[in-house]
Amino acid sequence: QVQLVESGGGLVQAGDSLTLNCTLSGRTFSDYAMGWFRQSPGTEREFVVGISTSGGGKWITDSVRGRFTISRDNATNTVSLQMNNLEFEDTAVYLCAARLKILSTRREDYGYWGQGTQVTVSS
């Protein structure tokens, strides 16, 4: 069974940077495309960034393009989200997700989810 554990959330000021990490256990990490989603109270869970199994393919939503970067290390089973120049609107619970083989932006395509980590950006 795949297990995902996120870390790295916290309270920061607008303009600051933060790095989130997610570690996968229970299966072969390199078999899974990885995504980061976020959800604020009263809103739907939205796709933020995703990375293919090899790391060669990346998708990123327009609202964070140029500020957020996703990377993965298949040796340590970890996917990271580097968030720079954070904005108040980035405040949300950030969730790591895994999908076997194929990268997707659709939340319903991901079968495995972490518990989420809170990111709060003060303006």
PDB file of C-alpha atoms in Angstrom:
ATOM      1  CA  GLN A   1       0.000   0.000   0.000  1.00  0.00           C
ATOM      2  CA  VAL A   2       1.301   3.426  -0.951  1.00  0.00           C
ATOM      3  CA  GLN A   3       1.783   5.883   1.875  1.00  0.00           C
ATOM      4  CA  LEU A   4       2.572   9.549   1.398  1.00  0.00           C
ATOM      5  CA  VAL A   5       3.852  11.862   4.093  1.00  0.00           C
ATOM      6  CA  GLU A   6       4.207  15.605   3.545  1.00  0.00           C
ATOM      7  CA  SER A   7       6.345  17.990   5.528  1.00  0.00           C
ATOM      8  CA  GLY A   8       7.486  21.580   5.384  1.00  0.00           C
ATOM      9  CA  GLY A   9       4.366  23.671   5.756  1.00  0.00           C
ATOM     10  CA  GLY A  10       4.122  26.663   8.025  1.00  0.00           C
ATOM     11  CA  LEU A  11       3.347  30.338   8.491  1.00  0.00           C
ATOM     12  CA  VAL A  12       5.274  32.780   6.328  1.00  0.00           C
ATOM     13  CA  GLN A  13       4.979  36.354   5.139  1.00  0.00           C
ATOM     14  CA  ALA A  14       4.132  37.405   1.619  1.00  0.00           C
ATOM     15  CA  GLY A  15       7.243  37.308  -0.524  1.00  0.00           C
ATOM     16  CA  ASP A  16       8.877  34.542   1.500  1.00  0.00           C
ATOM     17  CA  SER A  17       9.847  31.088   0.279  1.00  0.00           C
ATOM     18  CA  LEU A  18       8.934  27.646   1.532  1.00  0.00           C
ATOM     19  CA  THR A  19       9.767  24.106   0.499  1.00  0.00           C
ATOM     20  CA  LEU A  20       7.374  21.207   0.871  1.00  0.00           C
ATOM     21  CA  ASN A  21       8.523  17.606   0.739  1.00  0.00           C
ATOM     22  CA  CYS A  22       6.580  14.407   0.258  1.00  0.00           C
ATOM     23  CA  THR A  23       7.968  10.921   0.771  1.00  0.00           C
ATOM     24  CA  LEU A  24       6.390   7.817  -0.701  1.00  0.00           C
ATOM     25  CA  SER A  25       6.705   4.399   0.889  1.00  0.00           C
ATOM     26  CA  GLY A  26       5.241   1.002   0.252  1.00  0.00           C
ATOM     27  CA  ARG A  27       5.817   0.851  -3.476  1.00  0.00           C
ATOM     28  CA  THR A  28       8.445   1.735  -6.058  1.00  0.00           C
ATOM     29  CA  PHE A  29       8.528   5.521  -6.139  1.00  0.00           C
ATOM     30  CA  SER A  30       9.791   5.737  -9.702  1.00  0.00           C
ATOM     31  CA  ASP A  31       6.624   3.989 -10.929  1.00  0.00           C
ATOM     32  CA  TYR A  32       4.461   6.935  -9.831  1.00  0.00           C
ATOM     33  CA  ALA A  33       3.755  10.301 -11.310  1.00  0.00           C
ATOM     34  CA  MET A  34       3.457  12.817  -8.507  1.00  0.00           C
ATOM     35  CA  GLY A  35       1.269  15.838  -8.065  1.00  0.00           C
ATOM     36  CA  TRP A  36       0.778  18.647  -5.609  1.00  0.00           C
ATOM     37  CA  PHE A  37      -2.729  19.917  -5.035  1.00  0.00           C
ATOM     38  CA  ARG A  38      -4.080  22.532  -2.674  1.00  0.00           C
ATOM     39  CA  GLN A  39      -7.363  23.241  -1.014  1.00  0.00           C
ATOM     40  CA  SER A  40      -8.688  26.226   0.873  1.00  0.00           C
ATOM     41  CA  PRO A  41     -11.838  26.208   3.021  1.00  0.00           C
ATOM     42  CA  GLY A  42     -14.935  26.248   0.853  1.00  0.00           C
ATOM     43  CA  THR A  43     -13.051  25.572  -2.367  1.00  0.00           C
ATOM     44  CA  GLU A  44     -12.400  22.517  -4.464  1.00  0.00           C
ATOM     45  CA  ARG A  45      -9.067  20.788  -4.401  1.00  0.00           C
ATOM     46  CA  GLU A  46      -7.024  22.193  -7.269  1.00  0.00           C
ATOM     47  CA  PHE A  47      -4.010  20.979  -9.164  1.00  0.00           C
ATOM     48  CA  VAL A  48      -0.845  23.019  -8.617  1.00  0.00           C
ATOM     49  CA  VAL A  49       2.081  21.153 -10.154  1.00  0.00           C
ATOM     50  CA  GLY A  50       2.916  17.650 -11.292  1.00  0.00           C
ATOM     51  CA  ILE A  51       5.944  15.664 -12.362  1.00  0.00           C
ATOM     52  CA  SER A  52       6.316  12.527 -14.438  1.00  0.00           C
ATOM     53  CA  THR A  53       7.906   9.306 -13.240  1.00  0.00           C
ATOM     54  CA  SER A  54      11.309  10.216 -14.656  1.00  0.00           C
ATOM     55  CA  GLY A  55      11.102  13.877 -13.771  1.00  0.00           C
ATOM     56  CA  GLY A  56      11.373  14.853 -17.412  1.00  0.00           C
ATOM     57  CA  GLY A  57       7.787  16.029 -17.717  1.00  0.00           C
ATOM     58  CA  LYS A  58       6.276  18.746 -15.578  1.00  0.00           C
ATOM     59  CA  TRP A  59       2.942  20.505 -15.573  1.00  0.00           C
ATOM     60  CA  ILE A  60       2.265  23.659 -13.649  1.00  0.00           C
ATOM     61  CA  THR A  61      -0.823  25.761 -13.195  1.00  0.00           C
ATOM     62  CA  ASP A  62      -0.690  29.334 -14.476  1.00  0.00           C
ATOM     63  CA  SER A  63      -1.238  31.004 -11.106  1.00  0.00           C
ATOM     64  CA  VAL A  64       2.067  29.706  -9.739  1.00  0.00           C
ATOM     65  CA  ARG A  65       4.146  29.570 -12.892  1.00  0.00           C
ATOM     66  CA  GLY A  66       7.486  31.263 -12.377  1.00  0.00           C
ATOM     67  CA  ARG A  67       7.174  31.027  -8.589  1.00  0.00           C
ATOM     68  CA  PHE A  68       6.751  27.313  -7.837  1.00  0.00           C
ATOM     69  CA  THR A  69       9.056  24.491  -8.926  1.00  0.00           C
ATOM     70  CA  ILE A  70       8.570  20.755  -8.562  1.00  0.00           C
ATOM     71  CA  SER A  71      11.373  18.210  -8.456  1.00  0.00           C
ATOM     72  CA  ARG A  72      11.810  14.591  -7.500  1.00  0.00           C
ATOM     73  CA  ASP A  73      14.596  12.375  -6.273  1.00  0.00           C
ATOM     74  CA  ASN A  74      13.927   8.765  -7.124  1.00  0.00           C
ATOM     75  CA  ALA A  75      16.839   7.685  -4.931  1.00  0.00           C
ATOM     76  CA  THR A  76      15.195   9.046  -1.785  1.00  0.00           C
ATOM     77  CA  ASN A  77      11.538   8.548  -2.799  1.00  0.00           C
ATOM     78  CA  THR A  78      10.876  12.248  -2.373  1.00  0.00           C
ATOM     79  CA  VAL A  79       9.068  14.888  -4.376  1.00  0.00           C
ATOM     80  CA  SER A  80       9.629  18.520  -3.453  1.00  0.00           C
ATOM     81  CA  LEU A  81       7.733  21.724  -4.080  1.00  0.00           C
ATOM     82  CA  GLN A  82       9.814  24.872  -3.939  1.00  0.00           C
ATOM     83  CA  MET A  83       7.547  27.890  -3.478  1.00  0.00           C
ATOM     84  CA  ASN A  84       9.036  31.347  -3.948  1.00  0.00           C
ATOM     85  CA  ASN A  85       7.515  34.797  -3.691  1.00  0.00           C
ATOM     86  CA  LEU A  86       4.522  33.438  -1.831  1.00  0.00           C
ATOM     87  CA  GLU A  87       1.282  35.365  -1.994  1.00  0.00           C
ATOM     88  CA  PHE A  88      -1.661  35.540   0.381  1.00  0.00           C
ATOM     89  CA  GLU A  89      -3.708  33.653  -2.188  1.00  0.00           C
ATOM     90  CA  ASP A  90      -1.345  30.671  -1.869  1.00  0.00           C
ATOM     91  CA  THR A  91      -2.702  29.996   1.610  1.00  0.00           C
ATOM     92  CA  ALA A  92      -4.112  26.470   1.624  1.00  0.00           C
ATOM     93  CA  VAL A  93      -3.610  22.902   2.706  1.00  0.00           C
ATOM     94  CA  TYR A  94      -1.152  21.375   0.274  1.00  0.00           C
ATOM     95  CA  LEU A  95      -1.537  17.696  -0.536  1.00  0.00           C
ATOM     96  CA  CYS A  96       0.826  15.345  -2.257  1.00  0.00           C
ATOM     97  CA  ALA A  97      -0.682  12.722  -4.553  1.00  0.00           C
ATOM     98  CA  ALA A  98       0.577   9.716  -6.477  1.00  0.00           C
ATOM     99  CA  ARG A  99      -0.691   8.142  -9.658  1.00  0.00           C
ATOM    100  CA  LEU A 100       0.675   4.997 -11.226  1.00  0.00           C
ATOM    101  CA  LYS A 101       2.678   5.744 -14.384  1.00  0.00           C
ATOM    102  CA  ILE A 102       0.871   8.650 -16.026  1.00  0.00           C
ATOM    103  CA  LEU A 103       0.902  12.302 -15.003  1.00  0.00           C
ATOM    104  CA  SER A 104      -2.482  14.004 -14.770  1.00  0.00           C
ATOM    105  CA  THR A 105      -3.912  17.306 -13.622  1.00  0.00           C
ATOM    106  CA  ARG A 106      -7.216  15.716 -12.544  1.00  0.00           C
ATOM    107  CA  ARG A 107      -7.587  14.942  -8.865  1.00  0.00           C
ATOM    108  CA  GLU A 108      -9.838  11.983  -9.598  1.00  0.00           C
ATOM    109  CA  ASP A 109      -6.957  10.282 -11.422  1.00  0.00           C
ATOM    110  CA  TYR A 110      -4.839  10.067  -8.273  1.00  0.00           C
ATOM    111  CA  GLY A 111      -5.356   7.064  -6.063  1.00  0.00           C
ATOM    112  CA  TYR A 112      -3.053   7.936  -3.215  1.00  0.00           C
ATOM    113  CA  TRP A 113      -2.974  11.061  -1.076  1.00  0.00           C
ATOM    114  CA  GLY A 114      -0.999  12.413   1.808  1.00  0.00           C
ATOM    115  CA  GLN A 115      -2.621  13.951   4.850  1.00  0.00           C
ATOM    116  CA  GLY A 116      -1.774  17.480   3.760  1.00  0.00           C
ATOM    117  CA  THR A 117       0.324  20.244   5.212  1.00  0.00           C
ATOM    118  CA  GLN A 118      -0.894  23.767   5.969  1.00  0.00           C
ATOM    119  CA  VAL A 119       0.710  26.740   4.279  1.00  0.00           C
ATOM    120  CA  THR A 120      -0.381  30.120   5.577  1.00  0.00           C
ATOM    121  CA  VAL A 121       0.863  33.310   3.976  1.00  0.00           C
ATOM    122  CA  SER A 122       0.280  36.530   5.847  1.00  0.00           C
ATOM    123  CA  SER A 123      -0.133  39.687   3.810  1.00  0.00           C
TER     124      SER A 123
END
